[in-house]
Amino acid sequence: MVTAQVSLPLPVLPEGWSAPSDFKAIGTLSTPNQRNLEPVGPHFLAHARRKRHKRTFSEDERIQAQENVKKVEDEDSDDISEPENELMLGRDAKDWKNQDHYAVLGLSKHRYRATDSQIKRAHRKKVLRHHPDKRAATGSSEDDSFFKCIQKAHEILTDPVKRRQYDSVDEGANVDPPSKKAAAKSPNAFYKLWGPVFESEGRFSKVQPVPLLGNDKSTKEDVELFYNFWFNFESWRSFEYQDEDVPDDNENRDQKRHVERKNNNARKKKKTEDTARLRQLVDDCLAGDERIKKFKKEARAGKDKRRLDREAEEKRVLEEAKKAKEEKERLLKEKEEAEKAEKAEGKKAKEAAKNAAKKNKRVLKGSVKDANYLLPKGEEAGAKRIDEVLGDVEAVMGKIDNEELAALAGKLSGLNVAEEIGGVWKEEVQRLEGIGKLKAGEVKVLVS
């Protein structure tokens, strides 16, 4: 056990200090005691480690720093560890604009996806390995040029504005579009090769999230959404990072304005070229997308089906109209034929009724003739008598209809006795007078 003696004198009073006139001591200092202070916790462990390995303070700190570097490298070896080549280690720090900042920090596979935490850890790892003091302690002859590259990369990638400018022109994150032959190699090759291309280009979109390319099972709405998004793509991409350095001296203002105008024109040109490049890329993808061909084929099939359905409907309507017209003509013809037949039948019935009436009238006239014009038997009827009787018969026939005429003729048919015939005529006259068809005295001979 190690003991240490520490002298703790009382604090010195300020110069010129004097106690107030009413100052009174309220106590006295206790007798000093001797205490042994021992290292504890990490300090004790460090002390024990130095004693065990017989190291000095500087040796122990150097060895611990090396172990910490190795520990950090082991912890970060999973996601931010990349091999360093001689070309990168020999970079000129002055050419920092052309260096790959992500590759310098070992973040090539992450790039714009790298988080702030990953950048911080990668920078710490690189600094622990390439710090000039560290290299000098290990006896390395490497200069600090690469360390300056590390510091510049850290400066760029930890500043949101500068990092955005660098990401805008970071060609290492670009994915080249596939050839037509490669994209058509298999049904899934198109989506497998073109998907990463648009995923890479999507990092420049002002609108997030960016629609995915999808696959051969994507719906028409999803595919149309994807291409509409890219044909109306809004990019935040800028090209300030590639600007020519503007002079800082105030003496050459004209040169400064000239460089600024030159940079602005260069940005506009690059922006226009990038927009054209992206449009051509979308056109190439659209041209090779079998889904578009399938949708067009389905649209044509649907259009043809609608046309056929429309033609079939028009044909059906015409046929129904034709049938309705034919049915109407048939019904009209049947009606006309029925009316014609009814008219003919009516005419025939009318003729029959007329003939029957003529026959019945002959019967009626014949009955009075058979009854000797209602004179006693053996008495000859003169012309006057005949005219009077027939006149009465005509008067009676004029007052009755065909049915009554037929009924009267039926009563008179078969009668041969004059009294019976006269009685029938008398009854008929009385009936007609009773119903008001004949006036009293209008018929005289038949009732006499």
C-alpha angles and dihedrals in degrees: 000000000000122000128195131196116220121190113214109184122190116267116267116248117241115267113266093019116149129176118251116259091250095046114136127183113235096190149352134248116264122243110275116253129204116238131185115226116205129190112252137181116004091351091059091047090051091048092049091047092053092048093047096049094032094235132155121234093260094047092050093048092050093050091046090051090053091050091049090052091051091047092051091048091051092049093049097039091098102066111001103040119111130159117256118226127207093247091059094044090053096052119135109244091213090064091063095135092065096045123104101243094193092050091049090058093040095251100118094127092049104040112147089007092060112117125224088251092055092048091050093049093045091051092049091050093050093046092051089053102040106028109133092234090051093049092047091050090054092048095246118158093210113126123226096257094105090045088058088051088054092050092048092049090050091049092052098043097045093052107080094210096046092043091052090051091050093045087053091066100027102129091182089075094052121106116209116232115249124249120255090250094052093046092050094047094099137358092258097038092083094058094038093053101035096042096071090046093061092038088058094045090047091071088078095055120118088205117067139227099040117218114252124239090237125194141271090291095057116123123246090249092055093048092048090048090052096051094040088054093052096042087054094037116162109205127193090194115135134175104217091122090068093051119128111252112265115225113251097204116106094214095074103050095147090057090048093053090046092054092047092052090046091052093048092051091047091052092051091049093049090047091053092047091048091051090051091047092052092047090052089048091053091046091052091050092047092050092056098041108114090195091068090053090048092049091048090049091049090047091051090047090049091047091049090048091051090048092049091046090049092049091046090050092049090048091048091050091049092048091048090048090049092048091047090051092048091047090049091049090047092050091046091049091047089048091050091047090047091048090046091048091045090048091048090045090048090049090048091047090046090051089047091049090047092049090045090050090050090049092047090048089052088050091051093047091042091052093060090044091051088048089055089249090301093299124134116272114276094023112114118227116231128214092263093052091048092050092048094049094044089046090056090047090052090048092052093045089051091058099050132067127233094270092051088043090053091046091051091046089051091054092049097045113103095015116127103164113095094215092054092048091048090048091055091050092047092052092049093050092049090049091052092048090048093056092042099249092117128038121228110269093016088110114038112157098051092054098040 
